[in-house]
Amino acid sequence: MKQYVVYRRVSTEEQGRSGLGLDAQRRDIAIFLENFSEAPYEVIGEFEDHLSGKHDDRPQLSKALELVRSTGAELLVAKLDRLSRKVSFIATLMDDTKVKLKVASMPQADKFQLHIYAALAEQEREFISARTKAALAEAKARGVKLGGLRDKTMKRNDAVQANAKARAEKVAKTILPLRAGGASLRAIADALNSSGVLTARGGKWQPSQVSRVLDRLEAAS
């Protein structure tokens, strides 16, 4: 029987971001197990860290890897950056002959392909950082007061987050009981639409929107 050890990671600031929250990771892992895993399979352990991916010293990841090495099970993560944002860490892990890795969002990728993806993702993050610094330097040269600009941006972001949180709490009484009862994201979206509940933009609910609301509720709990 195929065995998996599931590992999830989220940092505090990522709790409410779409695609990065714990509920989103559980969803992606469930999709992989239901559609791409060998059958039969068994999840023999689940571990979860609430730490930045920049840190290699994560206690729950260490426990997950220990179980993987001792049982021969495969380490399963939702996305590669949930394991680490550092290509050096991922490369070292892939060199470990006792560790087998599977990424739910890239179900067919082998170790070589995952290594390439990690390297490209790191290059992209470095470029984005350099681009941001260059843009700030250009703005400063034009006389833009960066501190004031950031303050306005932060206030606007805070207002957006507060509004999103309020709307999430408004539909919590419908969404949470359904999710606790095992309803899928699609089923919850259909239930909201059937009840005449509209999204923030006055439209119909989609599973992705339900997932974002669940992430926000989870972050606020």
mmCIF file of C-alpha atoms in Angstrom:
data_model
loop_
_atom_site.group_PDB
_atom_site.id
_atom_site.type_symbol
_atom_site.label_atom_id
_atom_site.label_comp_id
_atom_site.label_asym_id
_atom_site.label_seq_id
_atom_site.Cartn_x
_atom_site.Cartn_y
_atom_site.Cartn_z
ATOM 1 C CA MET A 1 0.000 0.000 0.000
ATOM 2 C CA LYS A 2 1.237 3.483 -0.894
ATOM 3 C CA GLN A 3 2.023 5.512 2.217
ATOM 4 C CA TYR A 4 2.255 9.283 2.597
ATOM 5 C CA VAL A 5 3.411 11.695 5.268
ATOM 6 C CA VAL A 6 1.658 15.036 4.761
ATOM 7 C CA TYR A 7 3.419 18.303 5.588
ATOM 8 C CA ARG A 8 1.779 21.738 5.586
ATOM 9 C CA ARG A 9 3.334 25.102 6.348
ATOM 10 C CA VAL A 10 2.034 28.621 6.701
ATOM 11 C CA SER A 11 3.537 31.790 8.122
ATOM 12 C CA THR A 12 1.438 34.282 10.065
ATOM 13 C CA GLU A 13 1.260 36.831 7.250
ATOM 14 C CA GLU A 14 0.223 34.150 4.760
ATOM 15 C CA GLN A 15 -2.714 32.829 6.763
ATOM 16 C CA GLY A 16 -5.338 34.711 4.776
ATOM 17 C CA ARG A 17 -3.782 34.726 1.330
ATOM 18 C CA SER A 18 -5.569 32.786 -1.352
ATOM 19 C CA GLY A 19 -3.681 29.646 -2.324
ATOM 20 C CA LEU A 20 -1.414 29.726 0.719
ATOM 21 C CA GLY A 21 -3.762 29.144 3.657
ATOM 22 C CA LEU A 22 -3.958 25.822 5.443
ATOM 23 C CA ASP A 23 -7.407 25.027 4.078
ATOM 24 C CA ALA A 24 -6.146 25.578 0.534
ATOM 25 C CA GLN A 25 -3.251 23.221 1.197
ATOM 26 C CA ARG A 26 -5.600 20.563 2.573
ATOM 27 C CA ARG A 27 -7.771 20.965 -0.535
ATOM 28 C CA ASP A 28 -4.839 20.537 -2.948
ATOM 29 C CA ILE A 29 -3.553 17.499 -1.078
ATOM 30 C CA ALA A 30 -7.039 15.950 -1.085
ATOM 31 C CA ILE A 31 -7.319 16.535 -4.854
ATOM 32 C CA PHE A 32 -3.985 14.790 -5.399
ATOM 33 C CA LEU A 33 -4.907 11.806 -3.237
ATOM 34 C CA GLU A 34 -8.295 11.398 -4.905
ATOM 35 C CA ASN A 35 -7.150 11.861 -8.500
ATOM 36 C CA PHE A 36 -3.428 11.184 -8.871
ATOM 37 C CA SER A 37 -2.267 8.819 -6.151
ATOM 38 C CA GLU A 38 -1.679 5.131 -6.523
ATOM 39 C CA ALA A 39 -4.470 3.118 -4.945
ATOM 40 C CA PRO A 40 -4.813 1.976 -2.284
ATOM 41 C CA TYR A 41 -2.989 4.583 -0.203
ATOM 42 C CA GLU A 42 -2.618 5.501 3.448
ATOM 43 C CA VAL A 43 -1.692 8.764 5.169
ATOM 44 C CA ILE A 44 0.375 7.655 8.150
ATOM 45 C CA GLY A 45 1.182 11.092 9.544
ATOM 46 C CA GLU A 46 0.327 14.794 9.199
ATOM 47 C CA PHE A 47 2.571 17.632 10.362
ATOM 48 C CA GLU A 48 2.156 21.394 10.293
ATOM 49 C CA ASP A 49 4.503 24.338 10.926
ATOM 50 C CA HIS A 50 3.547 27.986 11.410
ATOM 51 C CA LEU A 51 6.915 29.409 10.418
ATOM 52 C CA SER A 52 8.514 31.228 7.510
ATOM 53 C CA GLY A 53 9.855 29.116 4.668
ATOM 54 C CA LYS A 54 13.133 31.029 5.004
ATOM 55 C CA HIS A 55 13.936 29.031 8.133
ATOM 56 C CA ASP A 56 15.316 25.522 7.691
ATOM 57 C CA ASP A 57 14.897 24.644 11.365
ATOM 58 C CA ARG A 58 11.222 23.698 11.535
ATOM 59 C CA PRO A 59 10.336 21.164 14.241
ATOM 60 C CA GLN A 60 7.293 19.634 12.546
ATOM 61 C CA LEU A 61 9.131 19.231 9.251
ATOM 62 C CA SER A 62 11.929 17.448 11.106
ATOM 63 C CA LYS A 63 9.370 15.045 12.589
ATOM 64 C CA ALA A 64 7.785 14.484 9.179
ATOM 65 C CA LEU A 65 11.151 13.700 7.596
ATOM 66 C CA GLU A 66 12.044 11.361 10.453
ATOM 67 C CA LEU A 67 8.838 9.402 9.843
ATOM 68 C CA VAL A 68 9.492 9.347 6.084
ATOM 69 C CA ARG A 69 13.009 7.991 6.552
ATOM 70 C CA SER A 70 11.947 5.339 9.050
ATOM 71 C CA THR A 71 8.943 4.015 7.092
ATOM 72 C CA GLY A 72 9.793 4.584 3.423
ATOM 73 C CA ALA A 73 6.655 6.666 3.006
ATOM 74 C CA GLU A 74 6.527 9.573 0.565
ATOM 75 C CA LEU A 75 6.553 13.184 1.808
ATOM 76 C CA LEU A 76 3.522 14.986 0.349
ATOM 77 C CA VAL A 77 3.223 18.788 0.218
ATOM 78 C CA ALA A 78 0.646 20.971 -1.524
ATOM 79 C CA LYS A 79 3.172 23.253 -3.218
ATOM 80 C CA LEU A 80 6.947 23.209 -3.401
ATOM 81 C CA ASP A 81 7.349 26.516 -1.573
ATOM 82 C CA ARG A 82 5.457 25.031 1.390
ATOM 83 C CA LEU A 83 8.500 22.804 1.837
ATOM 84 C CA SER A 84 11.014 25.634 1.464
ATOM 85 C CA ARG A 85 11.667 28.813 -0.497
ATOM 86 C CA LYS A 86 15.386 28.025 -0.668
ATOM 87 C CA VAL A 87 16.611 25.962 -3.601
ATOM 88 C CA SER A 88 19.667 24.866 -1.587
ATOM 89 C CA PHE A 89 17.436 23.281 1.069
ATOM 90 C CA ILE A 90 15.292 21.499 -1.518
ATOM 91 C CA ALA A 91 18.379 20.279 -3.395
ATOM 92 C CA THR A 92 19.869 18.837 -0.199
ATOM 93 C CA LEU A 93 16.615 17.079 0.596
ATOM 94 C CA MET A 94 16.417 15.599 -2.880
ATOM 95 C CA ASP A 95 19.927 14.203 -2.487
ATOM 96 C CA ASP A 96 18.723 12.218 0.526
ATOM 97 C CA THR A 97 18.138 8.686 -0.752
ATOM 98 C CA LYS A 98 15.746 7.961 2.111
ATOM 99 C CA VAL A 99 13.410 10.820 1.218
ATOM 100 C CA LYS A 100 10.838 10.572 -1.573
ATOM 101 C CA LEU A 101 8.913 13.749 -2.374
ATOM 102 C CA LYS A 102 5.594 14.396 -4.060
ATOM 103 C CA VAL A 103 4.098 17.834 -4.751
ATOM 104 C CA ALA A 104 0.293 17.822 -5.084
ATOM 105 C CA SER A 105 0.116 20.777 -7.487
ATOM 106 C CA MET A 106 2.653 19.085 -9.805
ATOM 107 C CA PRO A 107 1.550 15.450 -9.553
ATOM 108 C CA GLN A 108 3.647 14.139 -12.456
ATOM 109 C CA ALA A 109 6.880 16.020 -11.675
ATOM 110 C CA ASP A 110 9.968 14.007 -10.796
ATOM 111 C CA LYS A 111 12.914 15.109 -8.627
ATOM 112 C CA PHE A 112 14.804 16.645 -11.534
ATOM 113 C CA GLN A 113 11.821 18.735 -12.640
ATOM 114 C CA LEU A 114 11.113 19.869 -9.071
ATOM 115 C CA HIS A 115 14.731 20.946 -8.693
ATOM 116 C CA ILE A 116 14.520 23.049 -11.865
ATOM 117 C CA TYR A 117 11.233 24.596 -10.731
ATOM 118 C CA ALA A 118 12.725 25.520 -7.339
ATOM 119 C CA ALA A 119 15.720 27.172 -9.009
ATOM 120 C CA LEU A 120 13.526 29.168 -11.406
ATOM 121 C CA ALA A 121 11.202 30.265 -8.582
ATOM 122 C CA GLU A 122 14.175 31.499 -6.547
ATOM 123 C CA GLN A 123 15.475 33.471 -9.542
ATOM 124 C CA GLU A 124 12.055 35.033 -9.998
ATOM 125 C CA ARG A 125 11.894 36.115 -6.335
ATOM 126 C CA GLU A 126 15.369 37.659 -6.596
ATOM 127 C CA PHE A 127 14.366 39.566 -9.745
ATOM 128 C CA ILE A 128 11.143 40.842 -8.150
ATOM 129 C CA SER A 129 13.130 42.057 -5.142
ATOM 130 C CA ALA A 130 15.640 43.850 -7.382
ATOM 131 C CA ARG A 131 12.828 45.374 -9.454
ATOM 132 C CA THR A 132 11.091 46.673 -6.325
ATOM 133 C CA LYS A 133 14.300 48.279 -5.040
ATOM 134 C CA ALA A 134 14.877 49.918 -8.422
ATOM 135 C CA ALA A 135 11.338 51.291 -8.514
ATOM 136 C CA LEU A 136 11.700 52.729 -4.997
ATOM 137 C CA ALA A 137 15.014 54.335 -5.937
ATOM 138 C CA GLU A 138 13.440 55.937 -9.036
ATOM 139 C CA ALA A 139 10.508 57.221 -6.980
ATOM 140 C CA LYS A 140 12.866 58.682 -4.402
ATOM 141 C CA ALA A 141 14.866 60.418 -7.158
ATOM 142 C CA ARG A 142 11.627 62.032 -8.381
ATOM 143 C CA GLY A 143 11.005 63.401 -4.909
ATOM 144 C CA VAL A 144 8.261 60.992 -3.902
ATOM 145 C CA LYS A 145 7.931 60.643 -0.130
ATOM 146 C CA LEU A 146 8.143 56.896 0.179
ATOM 147 C CA GLY A 147 7.073 56.747 3.805
ATOM 148 C CA GLY A 148 3.861 58.643 3.117
ATOM 149 C CA LEU A 149 3.165 56.501 0.080
ATOM 150 C CA ARG A 150 3.579 53.331 2.126
ATOM 151 C CA ASP A 151 1.316 54.715 4.866
ATOM 152 C CA LYS A 152 -1.465 55.389 2.366
ATOM 153 C CA THR A 153 -1.022 51.964 0.814
ATOM 154 C CA MET A 154 -1.105 50.284 4.222
ATOM 155 C CA LYS A 155 -4.281 52.149 5.210
ATOM 156 C CA ARG A 156 -5.934 51.159 1.933
ATOM 157 C CA ASN A 157 -4.862 47.537 2.385
ATOM 158 C CA ASP A 158 -6.125 47.539 5.975
ATOM 159 C CA ALA A 159 -9.513 48.801 4.801
ATOM 160 C CA VAL A 160 -9.708 46.114 2.108
ATOM 161 C CA GLN A 161 -8.754 43.404 4.607
ATOM 162 C CA ALA A 162 -11.293 44.641 7.160
ATOM 163 C CA ASN A 163 -14.071 44.614 4.557
ATOM 164 C CA ALA A 164 -13.111 41.120 3.371
ATOM 165 C CA LYS A 165 -13.059 39.872 6.971
ATOM 166 C CA ALA A 166 -16.492 41.369 7.686
ATOM 167 C CA ARG A 167 -18.000 39.713 4.609
ATOM 168 C CA ALA A 168 -16.372 36.384 5.518
ATOM 169 C CA GLU A 169 -17.877 36.514 8.998
ATOM 170 C CA LYS A 170 -21.273 37.322 7.488
ATOM 171 C CA VAL A 171 -21.424 34.024 5.593
ATOM 172 C CA ALA A 172 -19.580 31.987 8.258
ATOM 173 C CA LYS A 173 -22.816 30.589 9.715
ATOM 174 C CA THR A 174 -23.581 29.008 6.359
ATOM 175 C CA ILE A 175 -20.112 27.959 5.253
ATOM 176 C CA LEU A 176 -18.578 26.552 8.435
ATOM 177 C CA PRO A 177 -21.300 23.983 9.317
ATOM 178 C CA LEU A 178 -21.328 22.713 5.731
ATOM 179 C CA ARG A 179 -17.532 22.392 5.657
ATOM 180 C CA ALA A 180 -17.510 20.664 9.041
ATOM 181 C CA GLY A 181 -20.031 18.189 7.650
ATOM 182 C CA GLY A 182 -17.683 17.305 4.803
ATOM 183 C CA ALA A 183 -19.255 19.384 2.033
ATOM 184 C CA SER A 184 -16.988 20.167 -0.917
ATOM 185 C CA LEU A 185 -16.134 23.725 -1.955
ATOM 186 C CA ARG A 186 -18.419 23.287 -4.979
ATOM 187 C CA ALA A 187 -21.317 22.108 -2.804
ATOM 188 C CA ILE A 188 -20.897 25.091 -0.468
ATOM 189 C CA ALA A 189 -20.831 27.502 -3.422
ATOM 190 C CA ASP A 190 -24.023 25.932 -4.783
ATOM 191 C CA ALA A 191 -25.680 26.251 -1.364
ATOM 192 C CA LEU A 192 -24.830 29.956 -1.147
ATOM 193 C CA ASN A 193 -26.112 30.561 -4.668
ATOM 194 C CA SER A 194 -29.321 28.643 -3.947
ATOM 195 C CA SER A 195 -29.857 30.794 -0.842
ATOM 196 C CA GLY A 196 -29.533 33.982 -2.839
ATOM 197 C CA VAL A 197 -26.313 35.054 -1.130
ATOM 198 C CA LEU A 198 -24.194 37.188 -3.433
ATOM 199 C CA THR A 199 -20.418 37.676 -3.493
ATOM 200 C CA ALA A 200 -18.790 41.027 -2.662
ATOM 201 C CA ARG A 201 -19.156 42.020 -6.319
ATOM 202 C CA GLY A 202 -22.760 40.905 -6.495
ATOM 203 C CA GLY A 203 -22.075 37.758 -8.475
ATOM 204 C CA LYS A 204 -22.383 33.994 -8.109
ATOM 205 C CA TRP A 205 -20.139 31.999 -5.781
ATOM 206 C CA GLN A 206 -17.345 29.824 -7.142
ATOM 207 C CA PRO A 207 -15.370 27.162 -5.203
ATOM 208 C CA SER A 208 -12.250 29.368 -5.276
ATOM 209 C CA GLN A 209 -14.153 32.175 -3.545
ATOM 210 C CA VAL A 210 -15.402 29.796 -0.863
ATOM 211 C CA SER A 211 -11.811 28.688 -0.313
ATOM 212 C CA ARG A 212 -10.665 32.292 0.191
ATOM 213 C CA VAL A 213 -13.429 32.912 2.730
ATOM 214 C CA LEU A 214 -12.453 29.771 4.645
ATOM 215 C CA ASP A 215 -8.840 30.947 4.680
ATOM 216 C CA ARG A 216 -9.878 34.309 6.115
ATOM 217 C CA LEU A 217 -12.024 32.704 8.792
ATOM 218 C CA GLU A 218 -9.195 30.353 9.680
ATOM 219 C CA ALA A 219 -6.721 33.238 9.948
ATOM 220 C CA ALA A 220 -9.103 35.131 12.231
ATOM 221 C CA SER A 221 -9.693 32.187 14.567
#
